[in-house]
Coordinates of C-alpha atoms in Angstrom, one line a residue:
M1 CA 0.0 0.0 0.0
T2 CA 1.2 3.5 -0.7
I3 CA 0.3 7.1 0.2
C4 CA 1.2 10.5 -1.1
S5 CA 3.5 12.4 1.2
K6 CA 5.3 15.7 0.8
D7 CA 9.1 15.7 0.7
G8 CA 10.7 19.1 1.2
S9 CA 14.3 18.0 0.5
T10 CA 15.9 20.1 -2.2
S11 CA 17.9 17.2 -3.4
Q12 CA 14.7 15.2 -4.1
L13 CA 12.9 18.1 -5.6
T14 CA 15.7 18.3 -8.2
S15 CA 15.7 14.5 -8.8
P16 CA 15.9 13.3 -12.4
F17 CA 12.6 11.4 -11.7
R18 CA 10.7 14.6 -11.0
D19 CA 8.8 14.3 -14.3
E20 CA 7.3 11.0 -13.1
Q21 CA 6.0 12.4 -9.8
L22 CA 2.3 12.9 -9.1
S23 CA 1.0 16.5 -9.1
S24 CA -0.8 17.8 -6.1
S25 CA -4.1 17.3 -7.9
S26 CA -3.7 13.6 -7.2
L27 CA -3.0 14.3 -3.5
C28 CA -4.4 11.8 -1.0
S29 CA -3.7 12.0 2.7
S30 CA -5.1 11.0 6.1
P31 CA -6.6 13.4 8.6
D32 CA -3.9 12.1 11.0
D33 CA -1.0 13.0 8.6
N34 CA 1.4 15.3 10.5
S35 CA 3.5 16.1 7.5
Y36 CA 1.9 19.5 7.1
D37 CA 0.1 22.0 9.3
D38 CA -3.6 22.8 8.7
D39 CA -2.7 26.6 8.7
I40 CA -0.3 26.2 5.7
K41 CA -1.8 26.3 2.3
L42 CA -0.3 23.7 -0.1
D43 CA 1.4 24.9 -3.2
E44 CA -0.5 23.3 -6.1
A45 CA 2.5 23.6 -8.4
E46 CA 4.8 21.7 -6.0
A47 CA 5.7 18.1 -6.8
W48 CA 4.9 15.2 -4.4
H49 CA 6.4 11.8 -4.0
L50 CA 4.9 8.3 -3.4
K51 CA 6.2 6.8 -0.2
L52 CA 5.6 3.2 0.9
A53 CA 3.4 3.3 4.0
A54 CA 2.7 -0.4 4.7
A55 CA 3.4 -3.8 3.2
T56 CA 2.0 -7.2 3.9
T57 CA 2.7 -10.7 2.5
W58 CA -0.3 -12.7 1.4
P59 CA -0.4 -16.5 1.7
G60 CA -0.8 -17.1 -2.0
M61 CA -1.0 -15.5 -5.5
V62 CA -2.9 -12.3 -5.5
L63 CA -5.1 -12.2 -8.7
A64 CA -7.9 -9.9 -7.6
I65 CA -8.5 -6.8 -5.5
C66 CA -11.4 -4.3 -5.4
P67 CA -12.9 -1.7 -3.1
Y68 CA -15.9 -2.6 -0.9
L69 CA -18.4 -0.1 0.5
D70 CA -16.6 3.1 1.6
R71 CA -14.2 1.7 4.2
F72 CA -13.1 -1.7 3.1
F73 CA -11.3 -3.4 0.3
L74 CA -11.3 -7.1 -0.9
A75 CA -8.1 -9.0 -1.8
S76 CA -7.7 -12.6 -2.9
A77 CA -4.7 -14.8 -2.1
G78 CA -4.9 -18.3 -3.7
N79 CA -8.3 -19.8 -2.8
A80 CA -9.0 -17.3 0.0
F81 CA -10.2 -13.7 0.0
Y82 CA -10.1 -11.2 2.8
V83 CA -12.2 -8.2 3.9
C84 CA -9.6 -5.6 4.9
G85 CA -9.5 -2.0 6.1
F86 CA -7.6 0.7 7.9
P87 CA -8.9 1.2 11.5
N88 CA -9.0 4.9 12.5
D89 CA -8.0 5.8 8.9
R90 CA -4.4 4.9 9.6
P91 CA -2.9 3.6 6.3
D92 CA 0.0 2.0 8.2
K93 CA -2.3 -0.3 10.2
M94 CA -4.1 -2.6 7.8
K95 CA -6.4 -5.1 9.4
R96 CA -8.1 -8.2 8.0
F97 CA -11.7 -8.3 9.3
A98 CA -12.9 -11.6 7.7
V99 CA -11.8 -14.3 5.4
G100 CA -13.7 -16.5 2.9
R101 CA -12.4 -19.6 1.2
T102 CA -13.3 -21.4 -2.0
R103 CA -12.1 -24.8 -3.2
F104 CA -10.0 -23.4 -6.0
M105 CA -7.9 -20.4 -6.8
I106 CA -9.8 -17.1 -7.0
T107 CA -9.5 -15.2 -10.3
S108 CA -12.0 -12.4 -9.9
L109 CA -13.6 -10.2 -7.2
R110 CA -16.5 -7.8 -7.8
T111 CA -19.0 -5.9 -5.6
Y112 CA -22.3 -4.2 -5.9
L113 CA -23.4 -2.4 -2.8
T114 CA -23.1 -5.0 0.0
R115 CA -23.1 -8.0 -2.4
I116 CA -19.8 -9.7 -3.2
V117 CA -19.2 -12.1 -6.2
V118 CA -16.2 -14.4 -6.3
G119 CA -15.0 -16.1 -9.4
D120 CA -12.6 -19.1 -9.2
C121 CA -10.9 -21.3 -11.7
R122 CA -13.4 -24.2 -11.5
D123 CA -16.5 -23.7 -9.4
G124 CA -17.6 -20.6 -11.3
V125 CA -19.1 -17.6 -9.5
L126 CA -20.1 -17.6 -5.8
F127 CA -22.2 -14.9 -4.1
Y128 CA -21.2 -13.7 -0.6
S129 CA -22.6 -11.2 1.9
Y130 CA -20.5 -9.7 4.7
H131 CA -22.0 -9.1 8.1
E132 CA -20.0 -6.3 9.7
D133 CA -21.5 -6.8 13.2
V134 CA -20.1 -10.3 13.6
K135 CA -17.3 -9.9 11.0
K136 CA -18.2 -13.0 9.0
L137 CA -18.7 -13.8 5.3
H138 CA -21.7 -15.9 4.3
Q139 CA -22.0 -17.7 1.0
V140 CA -25.5 -17.3 -0.3
Y141 CA -25.5 -18.6 -3.9
C142 CA -23.3 -20.6 -6.2
D143 CA -22.8 -21.4 -9.9
P144 CA -24.9 -24.3 -11.2
A145 CA -22.0 -25.5 -13.4
Q146 CA -18.3 -25.8 -13.2
R147 CA -16.7 -22.7 -14.9
L148 CA -13.2 -21.5 -15.3
V149 CA -13.9 -17.8 -14.7
A150 CA -11.9 -15.2 -16.7
D151 CA -13.8 -12.2 -15.5
C152 CA -17.2 -11.2 -14.0
F153 CA -19.2 -8.3 -12.7
L154 CA -22.4 -7.8 -10.8
M155 CA -25.1 -6.2 -13.0
D156 CA -27.2 -5.7 -9.8
A157 CA -27.3 -7.3 -6.3
N158 CA -28.9 -10.5 -7.8
S159 CA -27.4 -10.8 -11.3
V160 CA -23.9 -11.5 -12.6
A161 CA -22.3 -11.5 -16.0
V162 CA -19.4 -14.0 -16.3
S163 CA -17.0 -14.9 -19.0
D164 CA -15.0 -18.2 -18.9
R165 CA -11.7 -19.3 -20.5
K166 CA -13.4 -21.6 -22.9
G167 CA -14.9 -18.6 -24.9
S168 CA -18.4 -18.3 -23.4
I169 CA -20.3 -15.6 -21.7
A170 CA -23.3 -16.1 -19.5
I171 CA -25.8 -14.2 -17.4
L172 CA -26.9 -15.8 -14.1
S173 CA -29.2 -14.5 -11.4
C174 CA -30.8 -15.6 -8.1
K175 CA -34.0 -17.6 -8.1
D176 CA -35.8 -14.9 -6.3
H177 CA -35.1 -11.7 -4.4
S178 CA -36.3 -12.8 -1.0
D179 CA -34.2 -13.0 2.1
F180 CA -31.5 -15.6 1.9
E181 CA -31.3 -18.7 4.1
Y182 CA -27.7 -19.0 5.2
S183 CA -28.3 -22.5 6.4
N184 CA -28.5 -23.6 2.7
P185 CA -25.6 -21.9 0.8
E186 CA -25.9 -24.4 -2.1
S187 CA -28.9 -22.6 -3.6
N188 CA -27.9 -22.5 -7.3
L189 CA -28.1 -19.5 -9.5
N190 CA -30.3 -19.6 -12.6
L191 CA -28.7 -19.5 -16.0
N192 CA -30.7 -16.7 -17.8
C193 CA -28.9 -16.7 -21.1
A194 CA -25.5 -17.7 -22.7
Y195 CA -23.4 -17.1 -25.8
Y196 CA -20.4 -18.9 -27.2
M197 CA -18.0 -16.2 -28.6
G198 CA -15.2 -18.6 -29.7
E199 CA -12.7 -16.2 -28.0
V200 CA -11.7 -15.8 -24.4
A201 CA -12.9 -12.5 -22.9
M202 CA -10.5 -11.6 -20.1
A203 CA -12.2 -8.3 -19.3
I204 CA -16.0 -7.6 -19.3
K205 CA -17.5 -4.3 -18.2
K206 CA -20.9 -2.8 -17.8
G207 CA -21.8 -0.2 -20.4
G208 CA -24.6 2.3 -20.7
N209 CA -25.6 2.4 -24.3
I210 CA -29.1 3.5 -25.0
Y211 CA -29.8 2.8 -28.7
K212 CA -32.9 5.0 -29.1
L213 CA -33.2 6.4 -32.6
P214 CA -36.0 8.2 -34.5
A215 CA -37.1 4.8 -35.8
D216 CA -38.4 4.1 -32.3
D217 CA -41.5 6.2 -33.1
V218 CA -42.3 4.0 -36.0
L219 CA -41.5 0.8 -34.1
R220 CA -43.8 1.9 -31.3
S221 CA -46.7 1.8 -33.7
Y222 CA -46.0 -2.0 -34.2
G223 CA -45.8 -2.5 -30.4
L224 CA -42.0 -2.9 -30.4
S225 CA -41.0 0.0 -28.2
K226 CA -37.9 -0.7 -26.1
S227 CA -37.9 -0.3 -22.4
T228 CA -35.0 2.1 -21.4
E229 CA -34.9 0.6 -17.9
A230 CA -32.7 -2.2 -19.2
A231 CA -30.4 0.0 -21.3
D232 CA -27.8 0.2 -18.6
D233 CA -27.3 -3.5 -18.7
T234 CA -25.2 -3.3 -21.9
I235 CA -22.1 -5.5 -21.6
I236 CA -18.7 -4.8 -23.3
A237 CA -16.2 -7.7 -23.5
G238 CA -12.6 -7.5 -24.7
T239 CA -10.9 -10.7 -25.9
L240 CA -7.4 -12.1 -26.0
L241 CA -7.5 -11.9 -29.9
G242 CA -8.3 -8.2 -29.9
S243 CA -12.1 -8.4 -30.5
I244 CA -14.6 -6.3 -28.7
F245 CA -18.1 -7.8 -28.2
V246 CA -21.1 -5.6 -27.2
F247 CA -24.2 -7.3 -25.8
A248 CA -27.2 -5.0 -25.7
P249 CA -30.5 -5.8 -24.0
I250 CA -33.7 -5.8 -26.0
S251 CA -37.4 -6.3 -25.2
R252 CA -39.1 -9.7 -25.3
E253 CA -41.0 -8.7 -28.4
E254 CA -37.9 -7.6 -30.2
Y255 CA -36.1 -10.8 -29.2
E256 CA -38.8 -13.0 -30.6
L257 CA -38.9 -11.1 -33.8
L258 CA -35.1 -11.2 -34.4
E259 CA -34.9 -14.8 -33.2
A260 CA -37.3 -15.7 -36.1
V261 CA -35.2 -13.7 -38.5
Q262 CA -32.0 -15.4 -37.3
A263 CA -33.6 -18.8 -37.7
K264 CA -34.2 -18.0 -41.4
L265 CA -30.8 -16.5 -42.0
V266 CA -28.8 -19.5 -40.7
V267 CA -30.5 -21.8 -43.3
H268 CA -30.8 -19.5 -46.3
P269 CA -28.1 -20.1 -49.0
L270 CA -27.2 -16.4 -49.1
T271 CA -26.4 -16.0 -45.4
A272 CA -25.9 -19.6 -44.1
P273 CA -22.4 -20.5 -42.8
V274 CA -20.0 -21.0 -45.7
L275 CA -18.8 -24.4 -44.6
G276 CA -22.3 -25.6 -43.7
N277 CA -21.6 -25.6 -39.9
D278 CA -24.5 -25.7 -37.5
H279 CA -24.8 -22.2 -36.3
K280 CA -27.1 -23.1 -33.3
E281 CA -24.7 -25.7 -32.1
F282 CA -21.7 -23.4 -32.4
R283 CA -23.2 -20.5 -30.5
G284 CA -24.7 -22.9 -27.9
R285 CA -21.5 -24.6 -26.9
E286 CA -20.6 -24.8 -23.2
S287 CA -24.2 -24.2 -22.2
P288 CA -27.3 -26.4 -21.6
S289 CA -29.5 -27.0 -24.6
Q290 CA -32.5 -25.5 -22.8
A291 CA -30.7 -22.2 -22.0
T292 CA -31.9 -19.1 -23.7
K293 CA -29.3 -18.1 -26.4
I294 CA -28.1 -14.6 -27.0
L295 CA -28.8 -13.6 -30.6
D296 CA -25.9 -13.3 -33.0
G297 CA -25.5 -9.7 -34.1
D298 CA -23.0 -10.6 -36.9
M299 CA -25.5 -13.0 -38.4
L300 CA -28.4 -10.5 -38.2
A301 CA -26.3 -7.7 -39.6
Q302 CA -26.0 -9.6 -42.9
F303 CA -29.7 -9.0 -43.5
L304 CA -29.0 -5.2 -43.9
E305 CA -26.4 -6.0 -46.6
L306 CA -28.9 -7.8 -48.8
T307 CA -31.0 -6.2 -51.6
N308 CA -34.7 -5.7 -51.1
R309 CA -35.5 -8.8 -53.2
Q310 CA -33.0 -10.9 -51.3
Q311 CA -34.4 -9.7 -48.0
E312 CA -37.9 -10.8 -49.1
S313 CA -36.4 -14.2 -50.1
V314 CA -34.9 -14.7 -46.7
L315 CA -38.2 -13.8 -44.9
S316 CA -40.1 -16.2 -47.1
T317 CA -37.9 -19.1 -46.1
P318 CA -39.9 -21.9 -44.4
Q319 CA -39.6 -22.1 -40.7
P320 CA -37.0 -24.5 -39.3
S321 CA -38.2 -27.9 -38.0
P322 CA -40.2 -27.8 -34.7
S323 CA -37.4 -29.6 -32.9
S324 CA -35.3 -26.5 -33.1
L325 CA -37.9 -24.2 -31.7
K326 CA -38.9 -23.6 -28.1
A327 CA -41.8 -25.3 -26.5
S328 CA -43.6 -22.0 -26.2
S329 CA -43.2 -21.4 -29.9
K330 CA -44.9 -24.7 -30.8
Q331 CA -48.1 -23.7 -29.0
C332 CA -48.8 -20.5 -30.9
P333 CA -47.6 -19.9 -34.5
S334 CA -45.7 -16.7 -35.0
P335 CA -47.2 -14.0 -37.2
P336 CA -45.6 -13.4 -40.7
L337 CA -42.5 -11.2 -40.6
M338 CA -42.9 -7.7 -42.2
L339 CA -39.9 -6.6 -44.1
H340 CA -40.0 -2.9 -43.2
Q341 CA -40.5 -3.8 -39.5
V342 CA -37.4 -6.1 -39.5
V343 CA -35.3 -3.6 -41.3
Q344 CA -36.1 -0.7 -39.1
L345 CA -35.5 -2.7 -35.9
L346 CA -32.1 -4.0 -37.2
E347 CA -31.1 -0.5 -38.3
R348 CA -31.9 0.9 -34.9
V349 CA -29.7 -1.6 -33.1
H350 CA -27.0 -1.9 -35.7
Y351 CA -26.2 1.8 -36.3
A352 CA -26.5 2.8 -32.7
L353 CA -23.8 0.3 -31.7
H354 CA -21.4 1.3 -34.4

């Protein structure tokens, strides 16, 4: 741990490393810091140095660290993670308040308000809550599948987005939002949706992309208005191969419409995979067959590159076999797809994300 402290030595102020020093705009200090007097106004143009205030050795490899609430931070060491802080705001007196352990090495730590999510290299993501009064960590939910976590973040207190080192990304959430029973920590999370990218995303972040365009006014007349409440749930993922994936939330009506279009695109000769690969099998790898699949934006974007006649040809393609459709889709036949409705929806999403 380091703090910024003022050094008045002339020899250090003329040091050749002066260009690498922090300016006073980055100043951070403790109320108990006696290096200056409250009556003396600091010179904003004067350089400051970083000085080691405290150091500690962790019993394992430290792969994750993050702030927690306003007065703690979390740090992992091997298969253990600690709730740490500085009593009385003294940076030279770090204290470990609680410890939690997983079965395997921890690779990721994230927080949302009081909720903590831990990702390890086999058991996936685990939800914890910290009880400050008794200084104990309680596991409240766990991943329903084994997962080698690359990165994760909490979308809210009950939902987590996680990428693994096999090239998949998934959204998991609690079964309900009721009070947790700490006597049963093996309450599995629900798999909401999944997508196989084919590339390992080592960093995923929460975005805030609201793709509302003038076309929304037209779409609203078809009953396809998007709820802006979910717009902050956009996910941005960066992969080891240099790709950037953007996952944007859409309404249920929009999903059902684009799902029907995608089902036609993957079998039409103009847009089907060149080598004849099974698109559904590829994007559904590493996830249960019954899990909801995230739609493939690259596949859907091809529709906008076709001529008007080719677009009509795609939409007139017969529906895939019933075995590839959901049970809910079997019960009620979907209405015919309208070309202008599909184009306007795809343009809204596509151009807003580029």
